[in-house]
mmCIF file of C-alpha atoms in Angstrom:
data_model
loop_
_atom_site.group_PDB
_atom_site.id
_atom_site.type_symbol
_atom_site.label_atom_id
_atom_site.label_comp_id
_atom_site.label_asym_id
_atom_site.label_seq_id
_atom_site.Cartn_x
_atom_site.Cartn_y
_atom_site.Cartn_z
ATOM 1 C CA MET A 42 0.941 3.342 14.030
ATOM 2 C CA GLN A 43 3.938 1.218 14.637
ATOM 3 C CA ASP A 44 3.523 1.508 18.424
ATOM 4 C CA LEU A 45 5.355 -1.614 19.513
ATOM 5 C CA GLU A 46 4.730 -0.845 23.191
ATOM 6 C CA GLU A 47 0.954 -0.609 22.810
ATOM 7 C CA TYR A 48 0.969 -3.664 20.822
ATOM 8 C CA ARG A 49 3.049 -5.462 23.530
ATOM 9 C CA LEU A 50 0.222 -4.510 26.021
ATOM 10 C CA MET A 51 -2.705 -5.235 24.114
ATOM 11 C CA LEU A 52 -1.619 -8.521 22.638
ATOM 12 C CA PRO A 53 -2.136 -10.431 25.909
ATOM 13 C CA VAL A 54 -5.504 -8.878 26.321
ATOM 14 C CA ALA A 55 -6.539 -9.943 23.238
ATOM 15 C CA LEU A 56 -5.409 -13.508 23.756
ATOM 16 C CA ASP A 57 -7.246 -13.485 27.063
ATOM 17 C CA ASN A 58 -10.570 -12.562 25.405
ATOM 18 C CA GLY A 59 -10.548 -15.307 22.655
ATOM 19 C CA VAL A 60 -8.404 -14.387 19.946
ATOM 20 C CA SER A 61 -6.566 -17.349 18.999
ATOM 21 C CA PRO A 62 -2.657 -17.642 18.413
ATOM 22 C CA VAL A 63 -3.364 -18.368 14.654
ATOM 23 C CA GLU A 64 -5.702 -15.499 14.247
ATOM 24 C CA VAL A 65 -2.930 -13.252 15.869
ATOM 25 C CA LYS A 66 -0.189 -14.475 13.512
ATOM 26 C CA GLU A 67 -2.580 -14.004 10.522
ATOM 27 C CA VAL A 68 -3.187 -10.411 11.449
ATOM 28 C CA VAL A 69 0.423 -9.760 11.568
ATOM 29 C CA TYR A 70 1.219 -11.642 8.378
ATOM 30 C CA GLN A 71 -1.727 -9.805 6.667
ATOM 31 C CA ALA A 72 0.266 -6.620 7.628
ATOM 32 C CA VAL A 73 3.265 -7.375 5.526
ATOM 33 C CA ASP A 74 1.676 -6.539 2.129
ATOM 34 C CA TYR A 75 0.311 -3.465 3.319
ATOM 35 C CA LEU A 76 2.943 -2.038 5.578
ATOM 36 C CA GLY A 77 6.110 -3.546 4.407
ATOM 37 C CA LEU A 78 8.261 -6.366 5.937
ATOM 38 C CA GLY A 79 10.671 -3.734 7.601
ATOM 39 C CA ARG A 80 7.666 -2.016 9.699
ATOM 40 C CA VAL A 81 6.188 -5.411 10.717
ATOM 41 C CA MET A 82 9.273 -7.558 11.517
ATOM 42 C CA PRO A 83 9.383 -6.068 15.198
ATOM 43 C CA PHE A 84 5.721 -7.227 15.638
ATOM 44 C CA PHE A 85 6.601 -10.743 14.537
ATOM 45 C CA LYS A 86 9.240 -10.687 17.180
ATOM 46 C CA VAL A 87 7.081 -9.486 19.905
ATOM 47 C CA THR A 88 4.163 -11.933 19.071
ATOM 48 C CA ASN A 89 6.541 -14.899 19.035
ATOM 49 C CA THR A 90 8.071 -13.749 22.377
ATOM 50 C CA ILE A 91 4.529 -13.412 24.074
ATOM 51 C CA LEU A 92 3.165 -16.509 22.441
ATOM 52 C CA LEU A 93 6.072 -18.556 23.659
ATOM 53 C CA ALA A 94 5.959 -16.925 27.236
ATOM 54 C CA ARG A 95 2.264 -18.295 27.334
ATOM 55 C CA GLY A 96 3.310 -21.662 26.709
ATOM 56 C CA GLU A 97 2.351 -21.912 22.789
ATOM 57 C CA LYS A 98 4.511 -24.287 20.752
ATOM 58 C CA LEU A 99 5.920 -22.371 17.764
ATOM 59 C CA PRO A 100 5.814 -22.574 14.738
ATOM 60 C CA LEU A 101 2.044 -22.627 14.709
ATOM 61 C CA PRO A 102 0.160 -24.979 12.332
ATOM 62 C CA LYS A 103 0.598 -23.984 8.756
ATOM 63 C CA GLN A 104 -2.195 -22.017 7.204
ATOM 64 C CA ALA A 105 -1.045 -21.680 3.639
ATOM 65 C CA THR A 106 -3.132 -23.265 0.896
ATOM 66 C CA THR A 107 -1.243 -22.389 -2.214
ATOM 67 C CA MET A 108 2.154 -23.426 -3.794
ATOM 68 C CA MET A 109 4.475 -21.441 -5.832
ATOM 69 C CA GLU A 110 2.890 -23.281 -8.940
ATOM 70 C CA ASP A 111 -0.646 -22.308 -8.387
ATOM 71 C CA ARG A 112 -0.550 -19.257 -6.275
ATOM 72 C CA LEU A 113 -1.088 -16.785 -9.042
ATOM 73 C CA GLU A 114 -3.950 -18.618 -10.288
ATOM 74 C CA LYS A 115 -5.629 -18.874 -6.689
ATOM 75 C CA GLY A 116 -4.687 -15.160 -6.279
ATOM 76 C CA GLU A 117 -6.616 -14.194 -9.331
ATOM 77 C CA GLU A 118 -9.569 -16.332 -8.401
ATOM 78 C CA THR A 119 -9.488 -14.807 -4.941
ATOM 79 C CA GLN A 120 -9.146 -11.084 -6.161
ATOM 80 C CA MET A 121 -12.024 -11.623 -8.704
ATOM 81 C CA ARG A 122 -14.232 -13.279 -5.840
ATOM 82 C CA LEU A 123 -13.637 -10.180 -3.801
ATOM 83 C CA PHE A 124 -13.479 -7.319 -6.219
ATOM 84 C CA GLY A 125 -15.321 -8.701 -9.262
ATOM 85 C CA PRO A 126 -14.748 -10.016 -12.775
ATOM 86 C CA GLN A 127 -12.936 -6.827 -13.890
ATOM 87 C CA MET A 128 -9.822 -8.216 -11.948
ATOM 88 C CA LYS A 129 -9.421 -10.834 -14.618
ATOM 89 C CA ASP A 130 -5.947 -10.606 -16.219
ATOM 90 C CA PHE A 131 -5.032 -7.806 -13.661
ATOM 91 C CA ALA A 132 -1.711 -9.481 -13.221
ATOM 92 C CA LYS A 133 -0.892 -8.993 -17.005
ATOM 93 C CA LYS A 134 -0.902 -5.376 -16.617
ATOM 94 C CA GLY A 135 2.478 -4.975 -15.096
ATOM 95 C CA THR A 136 5.040 -6.358 -12.867
ATOM 96 C CA ILE A 137 3.841 -4.969 -9.537
ATOM 97 C CA ASN A 138 0.248 -5.939 -10.729
ATOM 98 C CA LYS A 139 1.459 -9.631 -11.037
ATOM 99 C CA TRP A 140 3.245 -9.502 -7.610
ATOM 100 C CA LEU A 141 -0.052 -7.982 -6.039
ATOM 101 C CA VAL A 142 -1.958 -10.936 -7.467
ATOM 102 C CA ASP A 143 0.646 -13.507 -6.752
ATOM 103 C CA ASN A 144 1.706 -12.582 -3.347
ATOM 104 C CA CYS A 145 -0.838 -10.451 -1.651
ATOM 105 C CA PHE A 146 -3.995 -12.383 -2.943
ATOM 106 C CA GLY A 147 -2.122 -15.678 -3.668
ATOM 107 C CA ASP A 148 -0.188 -15.994 -0.679
ATOM 108 C CA TYR A 149 -2.002 -14.073 2.062
ATOM 109 C CA TYR A 150 -5.791 -13.917 1.135
ATOM 110 C CA THR A 151 -5.908 -17.660 0.529
ATOM 111 C CA ARG A 152 -4.660 -18.574 3.902
ATOM 112 C CA LYS A 153 -6.677 -20.214 6.696
ATOM 113 C CA GLY A 154 -7.029 -18.771 10.061
ATOM 114 C CA LEU A 155 -9.084 -15.752 9.063
ATOM 115 C CA SER A 156 -12.196 -15.247 7.014
ATOM 116 C CA ASP A 157 -12.378 -12.999 4.094
ATOM 117 C CA LYS A 158 -14.552 -10.571 6.067
ATOM 118 C CA GLU A 159 -11.872 -10.586 8.954
ATOM 119 C CA ARG A 160 -9.016 -9.844 6.254
ATOM 120 C CA GLU A 161 -10.834 -7.122 4.552
ATOM 121 C CA MET A 162 -11.510 -5.498 7.834
ATOM 122 C CA ILE A 163 -7.924 -5.771 8.884
ATOM 123 C CA THR A 164 -6.716 -4.492 5.351
ATOM 124 C CA PHE A 165 -9.106 -1.555 5.570
ATOM 125 C CA CYS A 166 -7.511 -0.684 8.997
ATOM 126 C CA TYR A 167 -4.027 -1.078 7.559
ATOM 127 C CA LEU A 168 -4.627 1.408 4.622
ATOM 128 C CA ALA A 169 -6.511 3.952 6.970
ATOM 129 C CA VAL A 170 -3.773 3.892 9.264
ATOM 130 C CA GLN A 171 -1.222 4.958 6.541
ATOM 131 C CA GLY A 172 -3.152 7.788 4.895
ATOM 132 C CA VAL A 173 -2.697 8.866 1.216
ATOM 133 C CA CYS A 174 -3.996 5.530 0.144
ATOM 134 C CA GLU A 175 -7.764 6.574 -0.487
ATOM 135 C CA PRO A 176 -8.102 4.835 -3.690
ATOM 136 C CA GLN A 177 -7.186 1.633 -2.294
ATOM 137 C CA LEU A 178 -9.197 2.455 0.972
ATOM 138 C CA LEU A 179 -12.334 2.862 -1.149
ATOM 139 C CA ALA A 180 -11.864 -0.337 -3.108
ATOM 140 C CA HIS A 181 -11.365 -2.192 0.166
ATOM 141 C CA ALA A 182 -14.250 -0.335 1.847
ATOM 142 C CA LYS A 183 -16.545 -1.342 -0.895
ATOM 143 C CA THR A 184 -15.229 -5.044 -0.573
ATOM 144 C CA ASN A 185 -15.828 -4.781 3.175
ATOM 145 C CA VAL A 186 -19.425 -3.700 2.645
ATOM 146 C CA GLY A 187 -19.911 -6.506 -0.035
ATOM 147 C CA LEU A 188 -18.748 -9.018 2.665
ATOM 148 C CA GLY A 189 -21.163 -7.763 5.287
ATOM 149 C CA ASN A 190 -18.946 -5.311 7.314
ATOM 150 C CA ASP A 191 -21.317 -2.478 6.629
ATOM 151 C CA GLN A 192 -20.652 1.170 6.595
ATOM 152 C CA GLN A 193 -21.812 1.472 10.187
ATOM 153 C CA PHE A 194 -19.453 -1.231 11.181
ATOM 154 C CA LEU A 195 -16.443 0.412 9.485
ATOM 155 C CA THR A 196 -17.332 3.799 10.934
ATOM 156 C CA LYS A 197 -17.260 2.068 14.443
ATOM 157 C CA ILE A 198 -13.796 0.567 13.554
ATOM 158 C CA VAL A 199 -12.542 3.990 12.547
ATOM 159 C CA LEU A 200 -13.805 5.604 15.586
ATOM 160 C CA ALA A 201 -12.415 2.864 17.954
ATOM 161 C CA ASN A 202 -9.059 3.652 16.322
ATOM 162 C CA VAL A 203 -9.072 7.354 16.652
ATOM 163 C CA PRO A 204 -6.606 7.544 19.682
ATOM 164 C CA PHE A 205 -4.179 5.390 17.553
ATOM 165 C CA ILE A 206 -4.382 6.981 14.154
ATOM 166 C CA GLY A 207 -5.351 10.451 14.955
ATOM 167 C CA TYR A 208 -8.237 12.696 13.636
ATOM 168 C CA PRO A 209 -6.812 13.353 10.071
ATOM 169 C CA ARG A 210 -6.491 9.919 8.974
ATOM 170 C CA SER A 211 -9.742 9.145 10.825
ATOM 171 C CA LEU A 212 -11.768 11.888 8.939
ATOM 172 C CA ASN A 213 -10.168 10.644 5.631
ATOM 173 C CA ALA A 214 -11.355 7.145 6.354
ATOM 174 C CA ILE A 215 -14.828 8.252 7.370
ATOM 175 C CA ASN A 216 -15.067 10.367 4.156
ATOM 176 C CA VAL A 217 -13.985 7.192 2.159
ATOM 177 C CA ILE A 218 -16.698 5.132 3.916
ATOM 178 C CA ASN A 219 -19.305 7.713 3.142
ATOM 179 C CA GLN A 220 -18.382 7.382 -0.559
ATOM 180 C CA VAL A 221 -19.388 3.705 -0.699
ATOM 181 C CA LYS A 222 -22.643 3.214 -2.542
#
């Protein structure tokens, strides 16, 4: 919910409890496609400040696995693997579709540092926190379940985040989870 002060408090706790610097950075990178660079940039800055204060050497090891020449192909492969064969040629349906496959799935989902299961859980959270993204939230809820983040797990995630996202968005997310077949 864009609470930079809460993030500043919780990030050291996460790091102290086993979340690696690479995982932290990947969570922040994953936010860009769902929340936008302008909303995420302050979190990059806080993350780097905290990591440097803890003695981490930046930049961290690269996690990218694609290049400009193959990110569309790799993005489509990833999108099809996660959402099914109906995603074949999704990039040909329009400019934003191509960007989604190229950038979101080709640049971010192909990165190392987080598993598909972790990325999908995080994506579910980013969509739930925004509200008014129920079609996308449902697609990602289904993909989460397909990857092993079952409905009970997703419900626990929403319940744990009620203080941060509020009741209306939490209720909407629970409603979406209950639609997954």
